[in-house]
């Protein structure tokens, strides 16, 4: 099946805007779906209209905070709505971005992503999942959330990856022939980083002092410290590194 029209849930987000760019550059039609474009995948407002004529959905919408219960409710509802409205519109496939380690998580936002995967996979439309490492752009979000001259980031390992790199891999997955029986693919950056060290590089450019903390108060901190959320042996690793990405920012 050759898909030409993709509806992109979360098209205005950090990852979503790159997904729209990659689709457009490759000659596909991208229908943006976010509240900013008049489409709400939770209430259903504008959803039927946006999906009319779409052959596939790419789901990169997200809840805006790390609260597990609120995020779980968001992903559960959005997944059900994308299936329900998508089935009526004749959508043939949904591709979604998840996070590496979601399958192992017991708490926090990662556990909400596990529910996101499960509810999407339980629906009538075939689903493809790409698990990504934390984004280079996520480090910006961590500093933004703290809003002061000092930010506290965990000294935990992560294999940060650029949103543009994830978008290319996700569009590859969404347009590839089905490959039943293969493990859920993963995409991560070229090397292991420490979140607090990446934060220090960014903080130095923003005048924010970044203090490393042990992360023990975070959900599943022991698993994270043991590297359980790092990419597996079958992961695709691709640049730029965090520093290269930072140097390329305007
Ligand atoms: N952040 C990371 O490091 C990371 C790592 C791996 C995977 N992921 C996954 O990648 C995906 C994208 O993450 P992101 O960081 O790019 O998210 P983001 O920047 O927070 O963007 C979220 C998008 O969802 C849209 N949205 C929120 N509520 C909506 C609603 N009710 N109806 C329609 N659209 C809605 C937002 O637009 P409006 O506000 O206009 O509605 C925005 O376009 C998520 O599934 C996330 O779990 C993230």
Short mmCIF file of C-alpha atoms and ligand atoms in Angstrom, two decimals:
data_model
loop_
_atom_site.label_atom_id
_atom_site.label_comp_id
_atom_site.label_asym_id
_atom_site.label_seq_id
_atom_site.Cartn_x
_atom_site.Cartn_y
_atom_site.Cartn_z
CA UNK A 1 0.00 0.00 0.00
CA UNK A 2 1.38 3.40 -0.92
CA UNK A 3 0.10 6.06 1.46
CA UNK A 4 -0.09 9.65 0.32
CA UNK A 5 -2.18 11.41 2.97
CA UNK A 6 -1.22 11.32 6.67
CA UNK A 7 -3.13 12.99 9.47
CA UNK A 8 -0.60 14.03 12.12
CA UNK A 9 -1.91 14.21 15.71
CA UNK A 10 0.31 16.63 17.63
CA UNK A 11 1.54 18.30 14.43
CA UNK A 12 2.53 21.51 16.22
CA UNK A 13 4.63 19.81 18.92
CA UNK A 14 8.40 19.39 19.23
CA UNK A 15 8.36 16.13 17.28
CA UNK A 16 5.19 16.78 15.27
CA UNK A 17 6.49 19.80 13.38
CA UNK A 18 9.44 17.71 12.14
CA UNK A 19 7.09 14.87 11.16
CA UNK A 20 5.08 17.33 9.04
CA UNK A 21 8.31 18.65 7.46
CA UNK A 22 9.62 15.17 6.62
CA UNK A 23 6.28 14.04 5.15
CA UNK A 24 6.04 17.19 3.04
CA UNK A 25 9.67 16.97 1.86
CA UNK A 26 9.01 13.39 0.75
CA UNK A 27 5.96 14.38 -1.30
CA UNK A 28 3.22 13.20 1.07
CA UNK A 29 0.24 15.27 2.20
CA UNK A 30 0.23 16.03 5.93
CA UNK A 31 -3.01 17.07 7.61
CA UNK A 32 -2.08 18.81 10.89
CA UNK A 33 -4.16 17.91 13.92
CA UNK A 34 -3.77 19.87 17.15
CA UNK A 35 -5.99 22.19 19.13
CA UNK A 36 -4.09 25.07 17.50
CA UNK A 37 -5.34 23.85 14.11
CA UNK A 38 -8.91 23.30 15.39
CA UNK A 39 -8.68 19.55 16.03
CA UNK A 40 -9.04 18.11 19.53
CA UNK A 41 -8.30 14.38 19.74
CA UNK A 42 -9.75 14.25 23.28
CA UNK A 43 -13.12 15.97 22.80
CA UNK A 44 -13.34 14.91 19.15
CA UNK A 45 -13.86 18.46 17.93
CA UNK A 46 -12.84 18.71 14.25
CA UNK A 47 -11.50 15.14 14.26
CA UNK A 48 -13.93 13.56 11.78
CA UNK A 49 -13.37 16.41 9.32
CA UNK A 50 -9.57 16.23 9.65
CA UNK A 51 -9.54 12.47 9.07
CA UNK A 52 -11.71 12.61 5.96
CA UNK A 53 -9.46 11.45 3.12
CA UNK A 54 -6.57 10.47 5.43
CA UNK A 55 -5.15 7.01 4.70
CA UNK A 56 -3.00 6.85 7.83
CA UNK A 57 -2.47 8.60 11.14
CA UNK A 58 0.82 9.47 12.82
CA UNK A 59 0.19 9.98 16.54
CA UNK A 60 2.74 12.29 18.16
CA UNK A 61 0.34 14.16 20.43
CA UNK A 62 1.26 14.39 24.09
CA UNK A 63 0.12 15.46 27.53
CA UNK A 64 1.94 18.57 28.71
CA UNK A 65 3.13 17.42 32.15
CA UNK A 66 4.73 14.36 33.73
CA UNK A 67 1.69 13.57 35.95
CA UNK A 68 1.08 9.83 35.48
CA UNK A 69 -2.69 9.75 36.03
CA UNK A 70 -3.44 12.76 33.83
CA UNK A 71 -1.11 11.50 31.08
CA UNK A 72 -2.64 8.01 31.24
CA UNK A 73 -6.15 9.44 30.88
CA UNK A 74 -4.99 11.59 27.94
CA UNK A 75 -3.37 8.70 26.05
CA UNK A 76 -6.22 6.27 26.80
CA UNK A 77 -8.82 8.70 25.45
CA UNK A 78 -6.77 9.85 22.47
CA UNK A 79 -6.02 6.25 21.45
CA UNK A 80 -9.68 5.24 21.60
CA UNK A 81 -10.77 8.33 19.66
CA UNK A 82 -8.16 7.87 16.94
CA UNK A 83 -9.39 4.30 16.44
CA UNK A 84 -13.09 5.18 16.58
CA UNK A 85 -12.97 8.20 14.27
CA UNK A 86 -10.23 6.63 12.16
CA UNK A 87 -12.22 3.47 11.51
CA UNK A 88 -15.22 5.49 10.36
CA UNK A 89 -12.96 7.50 8.02
CA UNK A 90 -11.31 4.37 6.53
CA UNK A 91 -7.85 4.98 8.05
CA UNK A 92 -5.69 1.91 7.33
CA UNK A 93 -2.82 2.39 9.80
CA UNK A 94 -1.69 4.31 12.87
CA UNK A 95 2.00 4.91 13.62
CA UNK A 96 2.91 6.27 17.04
CA UNK A 97 5.94 7.53 18.93
CA UNK A 98 6.59 5.87 22.26
CA UNK A 99 9.58 6.03 24.59
CA UNK A 100 12.36 3.46 25.05
CA UNK A 101 11.71 1.57 28.28
CA UNK A 102 7.93 2.09 28.29
CA UNK A 103 7.48 -1.70 28.40
CA UNK A 104 9.57 -1.91 31.60
CA UNK A 105 8.14 1.12 33.42
CA UNK A 106 6.12 0.76 36.61
CA UNK A 107 5.42 4.43 37.34
CA UNK A 108 5.42 7.99 36.01
CA UNK A 109 5.05 9.25 32.45
CA UNK A 110 6.72 6.15 31.02
CA UNK A 111 4.02 3.97 32.58
CA UNK A 112 1.42 6.20 30.92
CA UNK A 113 3.16 5.55 27.58
CA UNK A 114 2.87 1.81 28.25
CA UNK A 115 -0.91 2.26 28.52
CA UNK A 116 -0.80 4.40 25.35
CA UNK A 117 0.87 1.54 23.46
CA UNK A 118 -1.53 -1.08 24.89
CA UNK A 119 -4.74 0.82 24.14
CA UNK A 120 -3.59 1.66 20.62
CA UNK A 121 -2.59 -1.97 19.95
CA UNK A 122 -5.99 -3.18 21.23
CA UNK A 123 -7.95 -1.18 18.64
CA UNK A 124 -9.21 -2.27 15.22
CA UNK A 125 -6.71 -0.35 13.03
CA UNK A 126 -3.19 -1.86 12.60
CA UNK A 127 -0.64 0.04 14.72
CA UNK A 128 3.12 0.53 14.31
CA UNK A 129 5.18 1.71 17.26
CA UNK A 130 8.56 3.45 17.28
CA UNK A 131 10.19 3.79 20.71
CA UNK A 132 12.52 6.79 20.89
CA UNK A 133 15.07 7.90 23.45
CA UNK A 134 14.53 11.23 25.19
CA UNK A 135 14.79 14.13 22.76
CA UNK A 136 17.57 16.72 22.66
CA UNK A 137 14.63 19.16 22.76
CA UNK A 138 13.42 17.54 26.02
CA UNK A 139 16.43 19.01 27.84
CA UNK A 140 15.07 22.45 26.91
CA UNK A 141 11.72 21.45 28.34
CA UNK A 142 13.31 20.33 31.62
CA UNK A 143 14.98 23.74 32.01
CA UNK A 144 11.77 25.58 31.00
CA UNK A 145 9.75 23.69 33.64
CA UNK A 146 12.05 24.93 36.41
CA UNK A 147 11.96 28.60 35.32
CA UNK A 148 14.79 29.99 37.49
CA UNK A 149 18.54 30.66 37.40
CA UNK A 150 19.16 27.21 38.90
CA UNK A 151 17.80 23.92 37.55
CA UNK A 152 18.12 20.47 39.10
CA UNK A 153 18.58 17.61 36.65
CA UNK A 154 19.25 13.94 37.39
CA UNK A 155 22.68 12.40 36.93
CA UNK A 156 21.02 9.58 35.00
CA UNK A 157 22.10 7.96 31.73
CA UNK A 158 20.10 8.72 28.59
CA UNK A 159 20.88 8.39 24.89
CA UNK A 160 19.44 11.70 23.71
CA UNK A 161 18.29 11.96 20.10
CA UNK A 162 17.18 14.86 17.88
CA UNK A 163 13.48 15.22 17.06
CA UNK A 164 14.33 15.56 13.37
CA UNK A 165 16.10 12.16 13.49
CA UNK A 166 13.09 10.56 15.22
CA UNK A 167 10.72 12.11 12.67
CA UNK A 168 12.69 10.61 9.78
CA UNK A 169 12.64 7.16 11.40
CA UNK A 170 8.93 7.42 12.20
CA UNK A 171 8.04 8.40 8.64
CA UNK A 172 10.25 5.53 7.39
CA UNK A 173 8.27 3.15 9.64
CA UNK A 174 4.90 4.59 8.62
CA UNK A 175 5.67 4.20 4.91
CA UNK A 176 7.49 0.83 4.99
CA UNK A 177 5.84 -2.48 4.12
CA UNK A 178 4.45 -4.31 7.17
CA UNK A 179 7.04 -6.50 8.92
CA UNK A 180 5.09 -8.83 11.22
CA UNK A 181 7.06 -10.58 13.95
CA UNK A 182 9.87 -8.06 14.15
CA UNK A 183 10.65 -6.45 17.53
CA UNK A 184 9.35 -2.94 18.23
CA UNK A 185 11.97 -0.67 16.65
CA UNK A 186 13.97 1.82 18.71
CA UNK A 187 15.75 5.03 17.74
CA UNK A 188 18.35 6.76 19.90
CA UNK A 189 21.26 9.16 19.62
CA UNK A 190 24.80 8.10 18.77
CA UNK A 191 26.10 7.93 22.34
CA UNK A 192 25.14 7.68 25.97
CA UNK A 193 24.90 11.02 27.77
CA UNK A 194 24.18 12.04 31.35
CA UNK A 195 21.05 14.19 31.55
CA UNK A 196 22.58 16.69 34.01
CA UNK A 197 25.68 17.10 31.80
CA UNK A 198 23.54 17.82 28.74
CA UNK A 199 21.59 20.27 30.87
CA UNK A 200 24.83 22.02 31.88
CA UNK A 201 25.78 22.53 28.22
CA UNK A 202 22.38 24.07 27.50
CA UNK A 203 22.27 25.98 30.79
CA UNK A 204 25.64 27.61 30.03
CA UNK A 205 24.07 29.17 26.93
CA UNK A 206 21.00 30.34 28.79
CA UNK A 207 22.61 31.62 31.98
CA UNK A 208 21.04 28.82 34.02
CA UNK A 209 23.15 26.93 36.55
CA UNK A 210 22.40 23.22 36.35
CA UNK A 211 22.92 21.17 39.50
CA UNK A 212 23.07 17.38 39.18
CA UNK A 213 20.90 15.35 41.56
CA UNK A 214 20.87 11.61 42.07
CA UNK A 215 17.36 11.20 40.68
CA UNK A 216 16.30 8.86 43.47
CA UNK A 217 12.97 10.68 43.84
CA UNK A 218 12.04 10.00 40.23
CA UNK A 219 9.74 7.19 39.13
CA UNK A 220 11.67 3.97 38.45
CA UNK A 221 14.95 5.71 39.38
CA UNK A 222 16.69 2.39 40.11
CA UNK A 223 15.77 1.05 36.68
CA UNK A 224 16.93 4.28 35.02
CA UNK A 225 20.25 4.26 36.94
CA UNK A 226 20.83 0.66 35.89
CA UNK A 227 20.41 1.65 32.24
CA UNK A 228 17.05 -0.08 31.71
CA UNK A 229 15.82 2.85 29.64
CA UNK A 230 18.79 2.90 27.29
CA UNK A 231 18.40 1.53 23.74
CA UNK A 232 18.57 -2.21 23.17
CA UNK A 233 20.95 -4.01 20.79
CA UNK A 234 18.55 -3.76 17.83
CA UNK A 235 18.13 0.04 18.14
CA UNK A 236 19.01 2.40 15.32
CA UNK A 237 21.56 4.95 16.56
CA UNK A 238 21.79 8.22 14.67
CA UNK A 239 23.21 11.72 15.14
CA UNK A 240 23.57 14.51 15.74
CA UNK A 241 25.03 14.27 19.24
CA UNK A 242 23.55 16.64 21.81
CA UNK A 243 26.52 19.02 21.48
CA UNK A 244 26.36 19.02 17.67
CA UNK A 245 22.63 19.69 17.84
CA UNK A 246 23.15 22.51 20.33
CA UNK A 247 25.85 24.10 18.17
CA UNK A 248 23.45 24.10 15.22
CA UNK A 249 20.69 25.95 17.12
CA UNK A 250 20.15 29.59 16.09
N1 LIG B 1 9.86 14.35 25.01
C1 LIG B 1 10.63 13.29 24.80
O1 LIG B 1 11.84 13.28 25.12
C2 LIG B 1 10.06 12.07 24.12
C3 LIG B 1 10.86 10.95 23.89
C4 LIG B 1 10.35 9.84 23.21
C5 LIG B 1 9.02 9.87 22.77
N2 LIG B 1 8.24 10.96 23.04
C6 LIG B 1 6.85 10.95 22.56
O2 LIG B 1 6.79 11.72 21.36
C7 LIG B 1 5.48 12.30 21.25
C8 LIG B 1 5.61 13.80 21.00
O3 LIG B 1 6.22 14.42 22.12
P1 LIG B 1 6.58 15.98 22.09
O4 LIG B 1 7.59 16.20 23.16
O5 LIG B 1 6.87 16.39 20.68
O6 LIG B 1 5.19 16.64 22.55
P2 LIG B 1 4.85 18.18 22.67
O7 LIG B 1 5.93 19.05 22.14
O8 LIG B 1 4.34 18.40 24.06
O9 LIG B 1 3.61 18.35 21.65
C9 LIG B 1 2.36 17.85 21.97
C10 LIG B 1 1.45 18.03 20.76
O10 LIG B 1 0.18 17.43 21.10
C11 LIG B 1 -0.83 18.38 20.77
N3 LIG B 1 -1.98 18.17 21.63
C12 LIG B 1 -2.05 18.24 22.98
N4 LIG B 1 -3.32 18.03 23.40
C13 LIG B 1 -4.06 17.82 22.28
C14 LIG B 1 -5.44 17.55 22.04
N5 LIG B 1 -6.33 17.48 23.04
N6 LIG B 1 -5.85 17.42 20.76
C15 LIG B 1 -4.97 17.53 19.73
N7 LIG B 1 -3.66 17.74 19.88
C16 LIG B 1 -3.21 17.90 21.15
C17 LIG B 1 -0.17 19.76 21.00
O11 LIG B 1 -0.80 20.81 20.27
P3 LIG B 1 -1.95 21.75 20.91
O12 LIG B 1 -1.46 22.21 22.24
O13 LIG B 1 -2.11 22.84 19.89
O14 LIG B 1 -3.18 20.91 21.01
C18 LIG B 1 1.21 19.48 20.39
O15 LIG B 1 1.14 19.60 18.98
C19 LIG B 1 4.74 11.94 22.54
O16 LIG B 1 3.93 10.81 22.31
C20 LIG B 1 5.85 11.59 23.51
O17 LIG B 1 5.44 10.71 24.51
C21 LIG B 1 8.73 12.06 23.69
#
